Amino acid sequence: MVVAIDGPAGAGKSTVARRLAQRIGAAYLNTGAMYRAVAWLAIRDGVDPNDVEAMATLAEAHEIELVPVEGGERVTVDRIDVTEATRAGDVTALVSTVAAHGAVRRVIVARQQAIIRRGDWVADGRDIGTAVAPNAEVKIFLTADPEVRAKRRFDELVAGGADVALGDILQQIATRDGLDMSRSESPLVVADGAHIVDTTDRPIDEVVDTIAELVGSARGGAG
Ligand code: DC
């Protein structure tokens, strides 16, 4: 079974998806991490992120893996651990540009589809319910007010020791959402059949409960 969780930045997708996966005994696929790995490669190798062909070739040429570890997962490129680097500001600023290229998406989506072909998965991203797993048994569109999403991202970054301004984060999130929703290739939209879940005023655990119930119904009441 596949549970698809799509939504804008900071809606709580990865936290919800990780906890849900644990709860229902599924594996977690962080699809954004794969686009981040490609953006990281562009910076490392000095490839022009606007050069669609070069970026697709770059994505194709490297092995990108998500390795589950205690309490999370690591992102590796050709077996090199790049987890922290792919979450840094320079990658975050570039990733929406890279993810907008159809040729890059085709490479990455095919890999994601191969990963989730067997077993039970909770996958989060922007196009899971529309492109990666249009037949997912449960589809969720997770969202929250932009101010709340910015505050969550801000708290996360500050907890990690970063020196950032809330206003800047709000601006970055607005820019990234704009790019993700307006691109011509698999833009962020509510997938057919998706349940819209607003996390603005709801604690994470309650959101996970709600989705776990939907999974239970989809499994025929056995979950
Ligand atoms: O979820 P995230 O912030 O790590 O995602 C990073 C970027 O990758 C995001 O701006 C949009 C893009 N992305 C995408 O286009 N499709 C996905 N399935 C996941 C992420």
mmCIF file of C-alpha atoms and ligand atoms in Angstrom:
data_model
loop_
_atom_site.group_PDB
_atom_site.id
_atom_site.type_symbol
_atom_site.label_atom_id
_atom_site.label_comp_id
_atom_site.label_asym_id
_atom_site.label_seq_id
_atom_site.Cartn_x
_atom_site.Cartn_y
_atom_site.Cartn_z
ATOM 1 C CA MET A 1 0.000 0.000 0.000
ATOM 2 C CA VAL A 2 1.092 3.577 -0.624
ATOM 3 C CA VAL A 3 0.098 6.610 1.412
ATOM 4 C CA ALA A 4 0.830 9.785 -0.570
ATOM 5 C CA ILE A 5 1.364 12.974 1.412
ATOM 6 C CA ASP A 6 1.733 16.138 -0.651
ATOM 7 C CA GLY A 7 1.705 19.774 0.339
ATOM 8 C CA PRO A 8 3.676 23.005 0.552
ATOM 9 C CA ALA A 9 6.915 23.555 2.482
ATOM 10 C CA GLY A 10 6.567 23.528 6.254
ATOM 11 C CA ALA A 11 3.121 21.919 6.385
ATOM 12 C CA GLY A 12 4.597 19.162 8.575
ATOM 13 C CA LYS A 13 4.789 16.506 5.858
ATOM 14 C CA SER A 14 8.026 14.813 6.877
ATOM 15 C CA THR A 15 7.203 14.709 10.598
ATOM 16 C CA VAL A 16 3.710 13.387 9.933
ATOM 17 C CA ALA A 17 4.927 10.923 7.297
ATOM 18 C CA ARG A 18 7.689 9.515 9.529
ATOM 19 C CA ARG A 19 5.366 9.011 12.497
ATOM 20 C CA LEU A 20 2.616 7.588 10.343
ATOM 21 C CA ALA A 21 5.016 5.132 8.701
ATOM 22 C CA GLN A 22 6.114 3.914 12.109
ATOM 23 C CA ARG A 23 2.530 3.634 13.300
ATOM 24 C CA ILE A 24 1.263 1.607 10.340
ATOM 25 C CA GLY A 25 4.425 -0.457 9.843
ATOM 26 C CA ALA A 26 5.395 1.103 6.512
ATOM 27 C CA ALA A 27 8.668 2.502 5.201
ATOM 28 C CA TYR A 28 9.108 6.244 4.663
ATOM 29 C CA LEU A 29 10.193 7.830 1.386
ATOM 30 C CA ASN A 30 11.346 11.445 1.540
ATOM 31 C CA THR A 31 11.134 12.393 -2.145
ATOM 32 C CA GLY A 32 12.242 16.001 -1.596
ATOM 33 C CA ALA A 33 15.595 14.706 -0.374
ATOM 34 C CA MET A 34 16.262 13.272 -3.833
ATOM 35 C CA TYR A 35 15.693 16.645 -5.546
ATOM 36 C CA ARG A 36 17.869 18.223 -2.869
ATOM 37 C CA ALA A 37 20.617 15.717 -3.684
ATOM 38 C CA VAL A 38 20.483 16.753 -7.368
ATOM 39 C CA ALA A 39 20.664 20.442 -6.406
ATOM 40 C CA TRP A 40 23.615 19.619 -4.150
ATOM 41 C CA LEU A 41 25.357 17.892 -7.073
ATOM 42 C CA ALA A 42 24.863 20.985 -9.259
ATOM 43 C CA ILE A 43 26.615 23.133 -6.665
ATOM 44 C CA ARG A 44 29.403 20.614 -6.060
ATOM 45 C CA ASP A 45 30.107 20.044 -9.757
ATOM 46 C CA GLY A 46 29.500 23.630 -10.876
ATOM 47 C CA VAL A 47 26.705 22.635 -13.260
ATOM 48 C CA ASP A 48 24.367 25.431 -14.383
ATOM 49 C CA PRO A 49 21.061 24.642 -12.603
ATOM 50 C CA ASN A 50 19.131 26.236 -15.482
ATOM 51 C CA ASP A 51 20.677 23.888 -18.056
ATOM 52 C CA VAL A 52 17.923 21.267 -18.247
ATOM 53 C CA GLU A 53 19.865 18.665 -20.213
ATOM 54 C CA ALA A 54 22.970 18.986 -18.072
ATOM 55 C CA MET A 55 20.893 18.681 -14.911
ATOM 56 C CA ALA A 56 19.071 15.577 -16.157
ATOM 57 C CA THR A 57 22.405 13.996 -17.129
ATOM 58 C CA LEU A 58 23.747 14.825 -13.683
ATOM 59 C CA ALA A 59 20.746 13.204 -11.971
ATOM 60 C CA GLU A 60 21.075 10.137 -14.137
ATOM 61 C CA ALA A 61 24.817 9.737 -13.556
ATOM 62 C CA HIS A 62 24.733 9.521 -9.779
ATOM 63 C CA GLU A 63 23.375 7.040 -7.293
ATOM 64 C CA ILE A 64 21.077 8.776 -4.815
ATOM 65 C CA GLU A 65 19.983 6.706 -1.856
ATOM 66 C CA LEU A 66 17.870 7.213 1.249
ATOM 67 C CA VAL A 67 19.271 5.035 3.977
ATOM 68 C CA PRO A 68 17.036 4.371 6.992
ATOM 69 C CA VAL A 69 18.829 4.727 10.322
ATOM 70 C CA GLU A 70 17.700 4.844 13.947
ATOM 71 C CA GLY A 71 15.478 7.926 14.324
ATOM 72 C CA GLY A 72 15.528 9.067 10.689
ATOM 73 C CA GLU A 73 17.214 8.546 7.378
ATOM 74 C CA ARG A 74 20.442 9.602 5.692
ATOM 75 C CA VAL A 75 20.784 10.867 2.139
ATOM 76 C CA THR A 76 23.747 9.538 0.197
ATOM 77 C CA VAL A 77 25.118 10.401 -3.236
ATOM 78 C CA ASP A 78 27.437 7.721 -4.607
ATOM 79 C CA ARG A 79 27.629 6.394 -1.023
ATOM 80 C CA ILE A 80 28.775 9.774 0.383
ATOM 81 C CA ASP A 81 26.575 11.021 3.240
ATOM 82 C CA VAL A 82 25.237 14.442 2.199
ATOM 83 C CA THR A 83 22.302 14.682 4.626
ATOM 84 C CA GLU A 84 23.262 17.934 6.356
ATOM 85 C CA ALA A 85 24.548 19.545 3.158
ATOM 86 C CA THR A 86 21.261 18.901 1.340
ATOM 87 C CA ARG A 87 19.351 20.747 4.089
ATOM 88 C CA ALA A 88 21.581 23.826 3.974
ATOM 89 C CA GLY A 89 20.417 27.212 2.723
ATOM 90 C CA ASP A 90 22.239 27.150 -0.622
ATOM 91 C CA VAL A 91 20.564 23.866 -1.613
ATOM 92 C CA THR A 92 17.173 25.007 -0.321
ATOM 93 C CA ALA A 93 17.424 28.184 -2.410
ATOM 94 C CA LEU A 94 18.219 26.208 -5.562
ATOM 95 C CA VAL A 95 16.089 23.098 -5.255
ATOM 96 C CA SER A 96 12.805 24.443 -6.658
ATOM 97 C CA THR A 97 14.596 25.525 -9.844
ATOM 98 C CA VAL A 98 16.113 22.063 -10.260
ATOM 99 C CA ALA A 99 12.829 20.293 -9.432
ATOM 100 C CA ALA A 100 10.993 22.321 -12.083
ATOM 101 C CA HIS A 101 12.853 20.605 -14.942
ATOM 102 C CA GLY A 102 10.725 17.891 -16.537
ATOM 103 C CA ALA A 103 13.793 15.923 -17.647
ATOM 104 C CA VAL A 104 15.112 15.835 -14.066
ATOM 105 C CA ARG A 105 11.696 14.839 -12.725
ATOM 106 C CA ARG A 106 11.444 11.931 -15.163
ATOM 107 C CA VAL A 107 14.721 10.481 -13.858
ATOM 108 C CA ILE A 108 13.803 10.952 -10.210
ATOM 109 C CA VAL A 109 10.145 9.884 -10.471
ATOM 110 C CA ALA A 110 11.137 6.629 -12.214
ATOM 111 C CA ARG A 111 13.511 5.850 -9.341
ATOM 112 C CA GLN A 112 10.860 6.663 -6.766
ATOM 113 C CA GLN A 113 8.348 4.436 -8.525
ATOM 114 C CA ALA A 114 10.860 1.581 -8.513
ATOM 115 C CA ILE A 115 11.427 2.080 -4.771
ATOM 116 C CA ILE A 116 7.740 1.955 -3.802
ATOM 117 C CA ARG A 117 6.809 -0.873 -6.153
ATOM 118 C CA ARG A 118 7.016 -3.437 -3.356
ATOM 119 C CA GLY A 119 5.904 -3.231 0.246
ATOM 120 C CA ASP A 120 4.089 -0.545 2.196
ATOM 121 C CA TRP A 121 5.198 3.065 1.894
ATOM 122 C CA VAL A 122 4.414 6.504 3.178
ATOM 123 C CA ALA A 123 5.883 8.930 0.634
ATOM 124 C CA ASP A 124 5.870 12.697 0.984
ATOM 125 C CA GLY A 125 6.546 15.386 -1.596
ATOM 126 C CA ARG A 126 4.700 17.545 -4.102
ATOM 127 C CA ASP A 127 3.634 15.101 -6.810
ATOM 128 C CA ILE A 128 3.156 11.778 -5.035
ATOM 129 C CA GLY A 129 -0.614 11.589 -5.468
ATOM 130 C CA THR A 130 -0.507 13.031 -8.986
ATOM 131 C CA ALA A 131 2.604 11.558 -10.652
ATOM 132 C CA VAL A 132 4.643 9.153 -8.521
ATOM 133 C CA ALA A 133 1.732 7.105 -7.155
ATOM 134 C CA PRO A 134 -1.545 8.214 -8.756
ATOM 135 C CA ASN A 135 -3.090 4.927 -7.591
ATOM 136 C CA ALA A 136 -2.062 5.410 -3.957
ATOM 137 C CA GLU A 137 -4.642 3.897 -1.610
ATOM 138 C CA VAL A 138 -4.645 7.017 0.593
ATOM 139 C CA LYS A 139 -3.843 10.532 -0.611
ATOM 140 C CA ILE A 140 -3.363 13.467 1.723
ATOM 141 C CA PHE A 141 -2.835 17.137 0.933
ATOM 142 C CA LEU A 142 -1.255 18.549 4.064
ATOM 143 C CA THR A 143 -1.338 22.303 4.434
ATOM 144 C CA ALA A 144 -1.181 25.145 6.981
ATOM 145 C CA ASP A 145 -1.210 28.950 6.999
ATOM 146 C CA PRO A 146 2.025 30.399 5.555
ATOM 147 C CA GLU A 147 2.896 32.210 8.818
ATOM 148 C CA VAL A 148 2.611 28.973 10.780
ATOM 149 C CA ARG A 149 4.693 27.079 8.225
ATOM 150 C CA ALA A 150 7.376 29.774 8.318
ATOM 151 C CA LYS A 151 7.441 29.736 12.134
ATOM 152 C CA ARG A 152 7.889 25.945 12.167
ATOM 153 C CA ARG A 153 10.761 26.105 9.697
ATOM 154 C CA PHE A 154 12.273 29.004 11.670
ATOM 155 C CA ASP A 155 12.095 27.038 14.958
ATOM 156 C CA GLU A 156 13.673 24.017 13.254
ATOM 157 C CA LEU A 157 16.554 26.088 11.885
ATOM 158 C CA VAL A 158 17.143 27.940 15.158
ATOM 159 C CA ALA A 159 17.129 24.620 17.031
ATOM 160 C CA GLY A 160 19.827 23.505 14.604
ATOM 161 C CA GLY A 161 21.929 26.522 15.538
ATOM 162 C CA ALA A 162 21.194 28.693 12.492
ATOM 163 C CA ASP A 163 21.069 32.478 12.708
ATOM 164 C CA VAL A 164 18.014 33.368 10.625
ATOM 165 C CA ALA A 165 15.200 35.944 10.549
ATOM 166 C CA LEU A 166 11.562 34.855 10.576
ATOM 167 C CA GLY A 167 10.685 37.384 7.855
ATOM 168 C CA ASP A 168 13.335 35.919 5.552
ATOM 169 C CA ILE A 169 12.016 32.394 6.081
ATOM 170 C CA LEU A 170 8.460 33.522 5.319
ATOM 171 C CA GLN A 171 9.735 35.134 2.123
ATOM 172 C CA GLN A 172 11.689 31.990 1.103
ATOM 173 C CA ILE A 173 8.696 29.750 1.722
ATOM 174 C CA ALA A 174 6.461 32.031 -0.360
ATOM 175 C CA THR A 175 8.993 32.001 -3.198
ATOM 176 C CA ARG A 176 9.418 28.228 -3.091
ATOM 177 C CA ASP A 177 5.649 27.586 -2.945
ATOM 178 C CA GLY A 178 5.197 29.948 -5.894
ATOM 179 C CA LEU A 179 7.752 28.038 -7.963
ATOM 180 C CA ASP A 180 6.432 24.606 -6.932
ATOM 181 C CA MET A 181 2.809 25.517 -7.709
ATOM 182 C CA SER A 182 3.364 27.421 -10.942
ATOM 183 C CA ARG A 183 5.796 25.095 -12.746
ATOM 184 C CA SER A 184 4.442 23.354 -15.831
ATOM 185 C CA GLU A 185 5.784 19.890 -14.883
ATOM 186 C CA SER A 186 3.848 18.209 -12.062
ATOM 187 C CA PRO A 187 3.011 21.383 -10.157
ATOM 188 C CA LEU A 188 1.926 21.115 -6.535
ATOM 189 C CA VAL A 189 -1.847 20.659 -6.730
ATOM 190 C CA VAL A 190 -4.444 18.761 -4.718
ATOM 191 C CA ALA A 191 -4.537 15.274 -6.279
ATOM 192 C CA ASP A 192 -7.829 13.698 -7.330
ATOM 193 C CA GLY A 193 -9.258 11.907 -4.329
ATOM 194 C CA ALA A 194 -6.924 13.576 -1.818
ATOM 195 C CA HIS A 195 -8.083 14.446 1.687
ATOM 196 C CA ILE A 196 -7.110 18.013 2.574
ATOM 197 C CA VAL A 197 -5.718 18.155 6.112
ATOM 198 C CA ASP A 198 -4.974 21.590 7.583
ATOM 199 C CA THR A 199 -2.345 21.452 10.341
ATOM 200 C CA THR A 200 -2.490 25.151 11.317
ATOM 201 C CA ASP A 201 -4.156 24.601 14.685
ATOM 202 C CA ARG A 202 -3.726 20.874 15.091
ATOM 203 C CA PRO A 203 -1.045 19.010 16.999
ATOM 204 C CA ILE A 204 1.004 16.551 14.946
ATOM 205 C CA ASP A 205 -0.224 13.521 16.891
ATOM 206 C CA GLU A 206 -3.825 14.364 16.135
ATOM 207 C CA VAL A 207 -3.022 14.735 12.425
ATOM 208 C CA VAL A 208 -1.256 11.356 12.461
ATOM 209 C CA ASP A 209 -4.319 9.808 14.195
ATOM 210 C CA THR A 210 -6.606 11.204 11.490
ATOM 211 C CA ILE A 211 -4.498 9.822 8.651
ATOM 212 C CA ALA A 212 -3.996 6.472 10.414
ATOM 213 C CA GLU A 213 -7.790 6.156 10.562
ATOM 214 C CA LEU A 214 -8.023 6.788 6.825
ATOM 215 C CA VAL A 215 -5.366 4.127 6.279
ATOM 216 C CA GLY A 216 -7.335 1.742 8.492
ATOM 217 C CA SER A 217 -10.467 2.291 6.386
ATOM 218 C CA ALA A 218 -8.502 1.841 3.168
ATOM 219 C CA ARG A 219 -7.148 -1.433 4.494
ATOM 220 C CA GLY A 220 -10.683 -2.549 5.117
ATOM 221 C CA GLY A 221 -10.920 -1.583 8.749
ATOM 222 C CA ALA A 222 -8.015 -3.807 9.725
ATOM 223 C CA GLY A 223 -5.569 -0.974 10.442
HETATM 224 O O1 DC B 1 10.090 18.719 0.823
HETATM 225 P P1 DC B 1 11.374 19.494 0.579
HETATM 226 O O2 DC B 1 11.364 20.904 1.107
HETATM 227 O O3 DC B 1 12.599 18.763 0.981
HETATM 228 O O4 DC B 1 11.433 19.615 -1.031
HETATM 229 C C1 DC B 1 12.466 20.289 -1.674
HETATM 230 C C2 DC B 1 12.002 20.812 -3.021
HETATM 231 O O5 DC B 1 11.871 19.725 -3.941
HETATM 232 C C3 DC B 1 10.682 21.548 -3.023
HETATM 233 O O6 DC B 1 10.860 22.937 -3.143
HETATM 234 C C4 DC B 1 9.947 21.041 -4.234
HETATM 235 C C5 DC B 1 10.715 19.862 -4.713
HETATM 236 N N1 DC B 1 9.972 18.602 -4.658
HETATM 237 C C6 DC B 1 9.261 18.250 -5.761
HETATM 238 O O7 DC B 1 9.209 19.006 -6.724
HETATM 239 N N2 DC B 1 8.621 17.055 -5.804
HETATM 240 C C7 DC B 1 8.658 16.227 -4.745
HETATM 241 N N3 DC B 1 8.024 15.055 -4.816
HETATM 242 C C8 DC B 1 9.356 16.596 -3.588
HETATM 243 C C9 DC B 1 9.999 17.811 -3.559
#
